[in-house]
PDB file of C-alpha atoms in Angstrom:
ATOM      1  CA  UNK A   1     123.147-174.560 -30.087  1.00 84.00           C
ATOM      2  CA  UNK A   2     124.612-177.884 -28.910  1.00 87.00           C
ATOM      3  CA  UNK A   3     126.817-178.408 -31.972  1.00 93.00           C
ATOM      4  CA  UNK A   4     124.987-181.636 -32.859  1.00 97.00           C
ATOM      5  CA  UNK A   5     123.178-181.517 -36.199  1.00 97.00           C
ATOM      6  CA  UNK A   6     120.366-183.739 -37.400  1.00 98.00           C
ATOM      7  CA  UNK A   7     118.735-184.028 -40.795  1.00 97.00           C
ATOM      8  CA  UNK A   8     116.048-183.902 -41.927  1.00 97.00           C
ATOM      9  CA  UNK A   9     114.124-181.763 -39.456  1.00 97.00           C
ATOM     10  CA  UNK A  10     110.795-183.242 -40.506  1.00 97.00           C
ATOM     11  CA  UNK A  11     109.952-186.435 -42.354  1.00 97.00           C
ATOM     12  CA  UNK A  12     106.522-187.569 -43.490  1.00 97.00           C
ATOM     13  CA  UNK A  13     106.157-191.028 -44.948  1.00 97.00           C
ATOM     14  CA  UNK A  14     103.727-193.904 -45.312  1.00 97.00           C
ATOM     15  CA  UNK A  15     103.387-197.187 -43.448  1.00 97.00           C
ATOM     16  CA  UNK A  16     105.657-199.906 -44.748  1.00 97.00           C
ATOM     17  CA  UNK A  17     108.300-197.479 -45.979  1.00 98.00           C
ATOM     18  CA  UNK A  18     111.948-197.118 -44.945  1.00 98.00           C
ATOM     19  CA  UNK A  19     113.678-193.910 -43.867  1.00 98.00           C
ATOM     20  CA  UNK A  20     117.173-192.849 -42.815  1.00 98.00           C
ATOM     21  CA  UNK A  21     117.871-190.225 -40.180  1.00 98.00           C
ATOM     22  CA  UNK A  22     121.278-188.596 -40.075  1.00 98.00           C
ATOM     23  CA  UNK A  23     123.266-187.208 -37.181  1.00 98.00           C
ATOM     24  CA  UNK A  24     126.558-185.312 -37.093  1.00 98.00           C
ATOM     25  CA  UNK A  25     128.081-185.199 -33.607  1.00 97.00           C
ATOM     26  CA  UNK A  26     129.914-182.254 -32.069  1.00 96.00           C
ATOM     27  CA  UNK A  27     133.413-181.808 -33.385  1.00 94.00           C
ATOM     28  CA  UNK A  28     135.682-184.300 -31.639  1.00 90.00           C
ATOM     29  CA  UNK A  29     132.921-186.345 -30.020  1.00 94.00           C
ATOM     30  CA  UNK A  30     133.366-190.058 -30.580  1.00 93.00           C
ATOM     31  CA  UNK A  31     130.163-191.314 -28.991  1.00 93.00           C
ATOM     32  CA  UNK A  32     126.691-191.057 -30.527  1.00 95.00           C
ATOM     33  CA  UNK A  33     123.430-191.976 -28.818  1.00 96.00           C
ATOM     34  CA  UNK A  34     119.970-192.276 -30.401  1.00 97.00           C
ATOM     35  CA  UNK A  35     116.765-191.647 -28.446  1.00 97.00           C
ATOM     36  CA  UNK A  36     113.086-191.788 -29.362  1.00 97.00           C
ATOM     37  CA  UNK A  37     110.609-189.344 -27.806  1.00 96.00           C
ATOM     38  CA  UNK A  38     106.906-190.089 -27.990  1.00 92.00           C
ATOM     39  CA  UNK A  39     103.936-188.867 -25.974  1.00 85.00           C
ATOM     40  CA  UNK A  40     103.166-192.240 -24.432  1.00 83.00           C
ATOM     41  CA  UNK A  41     106.687-193.644 -23.910  1.00 84.00           C
ATOM     42  CA  UNK A  42     108.598-190.434 -23.204  1.00 89.00           C
ATOM     43  CA  UNK A  43     112.324-190.314 -24.000  1.00 94.00           C
ATOM     44  CA  UNK A  44     113.744-193.778 -24.561  1.00 95.00           C
ATOM     45  CA  UNK A  45     117.301-194.833 -25.314  1.00 94.00           C
ATOM     46  CA  UNK A  46     117.670-196.796 -28.536  1.00 96.00           C
ATOM     47  CA  UNK A  47     121.335-197.424 -29.241  1.00 96.00           C
ATOM     48  CA  UNK A  48     124.859-196.046 -28.737  1.00 94.00           C
ATOM     49  CA  UNK A  49     127.951-196.113 -30.920  1.00 94.00           C
ATOM     50  CA  UNK A  50     131.476-195.254 -29.896  1.00 92.00           C
ATOM     51  CA  UNK A  51     134.118-194.630 -32.550  1.00 93.00           C
ATOM     52  CA  UNK A  52     132.294-196.798 -35.073  1.00 94.00           C
ATOM     53  CA  UNK A  53     131.470-199.694 -32.763  1.00 94.00           C
ATOM     54  CA  UNK A  54     128.123-200.486 -31.144  1.00 94.00           C
ATOM     55  CA  UNK A  55     128.511-199.850 -27.392  1.00 91.00           C
ATOM     56  CA  UNK A  56     125.049-200.292 -25.904  1.00 90.00           C
ATOM     57  CA  UNK A  57     121.583-201.259 -27.029  1.00 91.00           C
ATOM     58  CA  UNK A  58     118.278-200.248 -25.481  1.00 91.00           C
ATOM     59  CA  UNK A  59     114.661-200.568 -26.543  1.00 83.00           C
ATOM     60  CA  UNK A  60     115.412-200.667 -30.243  1.00 93.00           C
ATOM     61  CA  UNK A  61     113.077-202.636 -32.486  1.00 94.00           C
ATOM     62  CA  UNK A  62     114.480-205.231 -34.884  1.00 96.00           C
ATOM     63  CA  UNK A  63     113.099-203.106 -37.752  1.00 97.00           C
ATOM     64  CA  UNK A  64     115.483-200.341 -36.694  1.00 97.00           C
ATOM     65  CA  UNK A  65     119.231-200.318 -37.211  1.00 97.00           C
ATOM     66  CA  UNK A  66     122.030-197.818 -36.897  1.00 97.00           C
ATOM     67  CA  UNK A  67     125.645-197.350 -37.793  1.00 97.00           C
ATOM     68  CA  UNK A  68     128.452-194.898 -37.234  1.00 97.00           C
ATOM     69  CA  UNK A  69     130.759-194.098 -40.116  1.00 97.00           C
ATOM     70  CA  UNK A  70     134.525-193.392 -40.124  1.00 96.00           C
ATOM     71  CA  UNK A  71     133.844-189.632 -40.168  1.00 95.00           C
ATOM     72  CA  UNK A  72     131.808-190.265 -36.968  1.00 96.00           C
ATOM     73  CA  UNK A  73     128.437-189.261 -38.345  1.00 97.00           C
ATOM     74  CA  UNK A  74     125.676-191.729 -37.609  1.00 98.00           C
ATOM     75  CA  UNK A  75     122.556-192.904 -39.371  1.00 98.00           C
ATOM     76  CA  UNK A  76     119.441-194.482 -37.908  1.00 98.00           C
ATOM     77  CA  UNK A  77     117.518-196.639 -40.376  1.00 98.00           C
ATOM     78  CA  UNK A  78     113.854-197.337 -39.732  1.00 98.00           C
ATOM     79  CA  UNK A  79     112.108-199.886 -41.943  1.00 97.00           C
ATOM     80  CA  UNK A  80     108.626-201.396 -42.361  1.00 97.00           C
ATOM     81  CA  UNK A  81     107.336-198.277 -40.679  1.00 98.00           C
ATOM     82  CA  UNK A  82     104.190-198.412 -38.586  1.00 97.00           C
ATOM     83  CA  UNK A  83     101.915-195.639 -37.343  1.00 96.00           C
ATOM     84  CA  UNK A  84     103.348-196.117 -33.863  1.00 95.00           C
ATOM     85  CA  UNK A  85     106.832-195.205 -35.059  1.00 96.00           C
ATOM     86  CA  UNK A  86     105.730-191.588 -35.375  1.00 97.00           C
ATOM     87  CA  UNK A  87     107.901-189.727 -32.868  1.00 97.00           C
ATOM     88  CA  UNK A  88     110.777-187.344 -32.383  1.00 97.00           C
ATOM     89  CA  UNK A  89     114.154-188.980 -32.843  1.00 98.00           C
ATOM     90  CA  UNK A  90     117.088-187.372 -31.100  1.00 98.00           C
ATOM     91  CA  UNK A  91     120.763-187.920 -31.496  1.00 98.00           C
ATOM     92  CA  UNK A  92     123.167-187.003 -28.714  1.00 96.00           C
ATOM     93  CA  UNK A  93     126.948-187.007 -28.652  1.00 95.00           C
ATOM     94  CA  UNK A  94     129.689-187.038 -26.047  1.00 91.00           C
ATOM     95  CA  UNK A  95     133.464-187.104 -26.208  1.00 84.00           C
ATOM     96  CA  UNK A  96     133.814-190.422 -24.457  1.00 70.00           C
ATOM     97  CA  UNK A  97     131.518-193.398 -23.823  1.00 59.00           C
ATOM     98  CA  UNK A  98     130.862-192.194 -20.302  1.00 62.00           C
ATOM     99  CA  UNK A  99     130.444-188.452 -20.452  1.00 73.00           C
ATOM    100  CA  UNK A 100     127.866-185.655 -20.666  1.00 86.00           C
ATOM    101  CA  UNK A 101     125.551-185.974 -23.656  1.00 91.00           C
ATOM    102  CA  UNK A 102     124.645-183.055 -25.895  1.00 94.00           C
ATOM    103  CA  UNK A 103     121.409-183.424 -27.833  1.00 96.00           C
ATOM    104  CA  UNK A 104     120.645-182.387 -31.377  1.00 97.00           C
ATOM    105  CA  UNK A 105     117.427-180.620 -32.424  1.00 96.00           C
ATOM    106  CA  UNK A 106     115.753-183.879 -33.436  1.00 97.00           C
ATOM    107  CA  UNK A 107     113.959-185.274 -36.454  1.00 98.00           C
ATOM    108  CA  UNK A 108     110.174-185.384 -36.308  1.00 97.00           C
ATOM    109  CA  UNK A 109     108.937-188.512 -38.091  1.00 98.00           C
ATOM    110  CA  UNK A 110     105.297-188.771 -39.080  1.00 97.00           C
ATOM    111  CA  UNK A 111     104.050-192.077 -40.458  1.00 97.00           C
ATOM    112  CA  UNK A 112     100.693-191.847 -42.258  1.00 96.00           C
TER     113      UNK A 112
ATOM    114  CA  UNK B   1     108.871-201.011 -15.649  1.00 54.00           C
ATOM    115  CA  UNK B   2     109.488-197.324 -15.119  1.00 61.00           C
ATOM    116  CA  UNK B   3     112.880-197.034 -13.486  1.00 89.00           C
ATOM    117  CA  UNK B   4     112.757-193.283 -12.907  1.00 95.00           C
ATOM    118  CA  UNK B   5     109.523-191.780 -11.618  1.00 96.00           C
ATOM    119  CA  UNK B   6     109.082-188.027 -11.925  1.00 97.00           C
ATOM    120  CA  UNK B   7     106.508-185.740 -10.350  1.00 96.00           C
ATOM    121  CA  UNK B   8     104.560-183.593 -10.787  1.00 97.00           C
ATOM    122  CA  UNK B   9     103.547-183.909 -14.448  1.00 96.00           C
ATOM    123  CA  UNK B  10     102.891-180.194 -14.597  1.00 97.00           C
ATOM    124  CA  UNK B  11     103.673-177.251 -12.364  1.00 97.00           C
ATOM    125  CA  UNK B  12     102.555-173.641 -12.327  1.00 98.00           C
ATOM    126  CA  UNK B  13     104.678-171.215 -10.340  1.00 98.00           C
ATOM    127  CA  UNK B  14     104.514-167.465  -9.956  1.00 98.00           C
ATOM    128  CA  UNK B  15     107.462-165.379 -11.062  1.00 98.00           C
ATOM    129  CA  UNK B  16     109.994-165.178  -8.263  1.00 97.00           C
ATOM    130  CA  UNK B  17     108.775-168.382  -6.639  1.00 98.00           C
ATOM    131  CA  UNK B  18     110.550-171.701  -6.123  1.00 98.00           C
ATOM    132  CA  UNK B  19     109.879-174.572  -8.542  1.00 98.00           C
ATOM    133  CA  UNK B  20     110.458-178.052  -7.145  1.00 98.00           C
ATOM    134  CA  UNK B  21     110.481-181.229  -9.237  1.00 98.00           C
ATOM    135  CA  UNK B  22     111.014-184.639  -7.700  1.00 98.00           C
ATOM    136  CA  UNK B  23     112.359-187.925  -9.018  1.00 98.00           C
ATOM    137  CA  UNK B  24     112.717-191.378  -7.555  1.00 97.00           C
ATOM    138  CA  UNK B  25     114.697-194.277  -8.928  1.00 96.00           C
ATOM    139  CA  UNK B  26     114.765-198.005  -8.354  1.00 92.00           C
ATOM    140  CA  UNK B  27     118.061-199.226  -9.761  1.00 89.00           C
ATOM    141  CA  UNK B  28     120.749-198.851  -7.096  1.00 89.00           C
ATOM    142  CA  UNK B  29     123.420-199.211  -9.786  1.00 88.00           C
ATOM    143  CA  UNK B  30     122.533-195.738 -11.112  1.00 90.00           C
ATOM    144  CA  UNK B  31     125.281-193.292 -10.204  1.00 87.00           C
ATOM    145  CA  UNK B  32     124.881-190.309 -12.496  1.00 90.00           C
ATOM    146  CA  UNK B  33     121.793-188.104 -12.317  1.00 93.00           C
ATOM    147  CA  UNK B  34     121.408-185.256 -14.816  1.00 94.00           C
ATOM    148  CA  UNK B  35     118.535-182.859 -15.335  1.00 96.00           C
ATOM    149  CA  UNK B  36     117.612-181.729 -18.824  1.00 96.00           C
ATOM    150  CA  UNK B  37     115.560-178.734 -19.941  1.00 97.00           C
ATOM    151  CA  UNK B  38     113.579-178.883 -23.170  1.00 96.00           C
ATOM    152  CA  UNK B  39     111.846-176.021 -24.968  1.00 95.00           C
ATOM    153  CA  UNK B  40     109.190-176.745 -27.623  1.00 92.00           C
ATOM    154  CA  UNK B  41     110.761-177.750 -30.918  1.00 89.00           C
ATOM    155  CA  UNK B  42     114.212-178.150 -29.389  1.00 92.00           C
ATOM    156  CA  UNK B  43     116.317-181.005 -28.120  1.00 94.00           C
ATOM    157  CA  UNK B  44     116.907-181.550 -24.398  1.00 96.00           C
ATOM    158  CA  UNK B  45     119.741-179.445 -22.987  1.00 94.00           C
ATOM    159  CA  UNK B  46     121.776-180.428 -19.934  1.00 93.00           C
ATOM    160  CA  UNK B  47     120.991-178.166 -16.982  1.00 95.00           C
ATOM    161  CA  UNK B  48     122.861-179.651 -14.056  1.00 94.00           C
ATOM    162  CA  UNK B  49     124.013-183.109 -12.961  1.00 93.00           C
ATOM    163  CA  UNK B  50     125.015-184.832  -9.735  1.00 92.00           C
ATOM    164  CA  UNK B  51     126.737-188.001  -8.625  1.00 90.00           C
ATOM    165  CA  UNK B  52     125.723-189.790  -5.394  1.00 88.00           C
ATOM    166  CA  UNK B  53     128.875-188.883  -3.491  1.00 89.00           C
ATOM    167  CA  UNK B  54     127.403-185.422  -2.787  1.00 92.00           C
ATOM    168  CA  UNK B  55     124.005-184.513  -1.353  1.00 94.00           C
ATOM    169  CA  UNK B  56     123.588-181.173  -3.072  1.00 96.00           C
ATOM    170  CA  UNK B  57     124.880-179.297  -6.079  1.00 96.00           C
ATOM    171  CA  UNK B  58     124.117-175.709  -6.939  1.00 96.00           C
ATOM    172  CA  UNK B  59     124.619-173.847 -10.197  1.00 95.00           C
ATOM    173  CA  UNK B  60     123.174-170.370 -10.240  1.00 96.00           C
ATOM    174  CA  UNK B  61     119.437-170.558  -9.541  1.00 97.00           C
ATOM    175  CA  UNK B  62     119.383-174.337 -10.031  1.00 97.00           C
ATOM    176  CA  UNK B  63     120.036-176.816  -7.208  1.00 97.00           C
ATOM    177  CA  UNK B  64     119.929-180.602  -7.153  1.00 96.00           C
ATOM    178  CA  UNK B  65     119.275-182.292  -3.820  1.00 96.00           C
ATOM    179  CA  UNK B  66     120.140-185.964  -3.616  1.00 95.00           C
ATOM    180  CA  UNK B  67     119.053-188.529  -1.017  1.00 94.00           C
ATOM    181  CA  UNK B  68     120.842-191.801  -1.667  1.00 93.00           C
ATOM    182  CA  UNK B  69     119.133-193.792   1.090  1.00 93.00           C
ATOM    183  CA  UNK B  70     115.681-192.797  -0.143  1.00 95.00           C
ATOM    184  CA  UNK B  71     116.713-193.153  -3.790  1.00 95.00           C
ATOM    185  CA  UNK B  72     115.316-189.733  -4.538  1.00 96.00           C
ATOM    186  CA  UNK B  73     116.601-186.529  -6.059  1.00 97.00           C
ATOM    187  CA  UNK B  74     115.017-183.215  -6.803  1.00 98.00           C
ATOM    188  CA  UNK B  75     115.529-180.032  -8.790  1.00 98.00           C
ATOM    189  CA  UNK B  76     114.907-176.672  -7.178  1.00 98.00           C
ATOM    190  CA  UNK B  77     114.655-173.559  -9.345  1.00 98.00           C
ATOM    191  CA  UNK B  78     114.972-170.445  -7.216  1.00 98.00           C
ATOM    192  CA  UNK B  79     113.521-167.074  -8.272  1.00 98.00           C
ATOM    193  CA  UNK B  80     111.678-168.771 -11.149  1.00 98.00           C
ATOM    194  CA  UNK B  81     111.335-166.648 -14.294  1.00 97.00           C
ATOM    195  CA  UNK B  82     108.950-166.839 -17.268  1.00 97.00           C
ATOM    196  CA  UNK B  83     111.960-167.836 -19.381  1.00 97.00           C
ATOM    197  CA  UNK B  84     112.248-170.988 -17.259  1.00 98.00           C
ATOM    198  CA  UNK B  85     108.921-172.200 -18.686  1.00 98.00           C
ATOM    199  CA  UNK B  86     109.878-175.497 -20.334  1.00 97.00           C
ATOM    200  CA  UNK B  87     109.692-179.235 -19.810  1.00 97.00           C
ATOM    201  CA  UNK B  88     112.201-180.646 -17.358  1.00 98.00           C
ATOM    202  CA  UNK B  89     113.409-184.224 -17.388  1.00 97.00           C
ATOM    203  CA  UNK B  90     115.325-186.030 -14.715  1.00 97.00           C
ATOM    204  CA  UNK B  91     117.465-188.928 -15.822  1.00 96.00           C
ATOM    205  CA  UNK B  92     119.779-191.562 -14.456  1.00 94.00           C
ATOM    206  CA  UNK B  93     122.483-193.788 -15.812  1.00 90.00           C
ATOM    207  CA  UNK B  94     124.710-196.634 -14.772  1.00 83.00           C
ATOM    208  CA  UNK B  95     128.029-196.201 -16.502  1.00 75.00           C
ATOM    209  CA  UNK B  96     129.370-199.452 -15.123  1.00 70.00           C
ATOM    210  CA  UNK B  97     128.956-201.105 -18.503  1.00 65.00           C
ATOM    211  CA  UNK B  98     130.909-198.346 -20.229  1.00 69.00           C
ATOM    212  CA  UNK B  99     127.916-196.385 -21.415  1.00 74.00           C
ATOM    213  CA  UNK B 100     126.040-193.371 -20.058  1.00 79.00           C
ATOM    214  CA  UNK B 101     122.775-194.382 -21.713  1.00 88.00           C
ATOM    215  CA  UNK B 102     120.118-192.339 -19.968  1.00 91.00           C
ATOM    216  CA  UNK B 103     116.889-193.547 -18.404  1.00 93.00           C
ATOM    217  CA  UNK B 104     114.529-190.579 -18.330  1.00 95.00           C
ATOM    218  CA  UNK B 105     111.586-189.636 -16.175  1.00 96.00           C
ATOM    219  CA  UNK B 106     108.352-188.729 -17.952  1.00 95.00           C
ATOM    220  CA  UNK B 107     108.955-184.998 -17.683  1.00 96.00           C
ATOM    221  CA  UNK B 108     107.456-182.015 -15.865  1.00 97.00           C
ATOM    222  CA  UNK B 109     105.957-179.127 -17.782  1.00 97.00           C
ATOM    223  CA  UNK B 110     106.762-175.954 -15.863  1.00 98.00           C
ATOM    224  CA  UNK B 111     104.860-172.748 -16.459  1.00 98.00           C
ATOM    225  CA  UNK B 112     106.079-169.610 -14.702  1.00 98.00           C
ATOM    226  CA  UNK B 113     103.427-166.924 -14.711  1.00 97.00           C
ATOM    227  CA  UNK B 114     104.230-163.200 -14.336  1.00 92.00           C
TER     228      UNK B 114
END
């Protein structure tokens, strides 16, 4: 168990809808990363927050957004969902912006 | 553009054998190279990591070999066990911008048969 928690574990929704994925980092970790894992693209970095501020941005679509709250938990918002957004979404945390990342168990999103 | 190329895609090894997974990278600014292990239904878990100032790092049965000039690194699993059956990902990052965002290889599915 990495100490990173993600909810929900599974999410099934329809095209055009909006969903929110939640991540609680390990106790004391200030940095949160979001990754998407799909069969065709593999594991891809989406976005990173450090202590509430956006630190780095990767291949994140404009329909997706994220934030990190004062209690350090983070949410990834996915809107206008398309079939191709079906994937596993992982959150990882570390105790500094440049340190080892510990991954959560992921949220499996299915868009029908 | 795939910045980290991983091979093979799948690997079958007999129990007690050596599993070898290779990765090559293109971005010379990368200077942190971790390996992650992922079991079905779980998130990736850090196995071992190396920085380019050393050519080899060993932790238990797991060894990373690093060749900076060739821009290649590999994972060796000695005395492979059925419990090692998982998907392994190499990754790389350039923390120069203040972030360890990881660029992953496509993964290698390892099966260790008794």
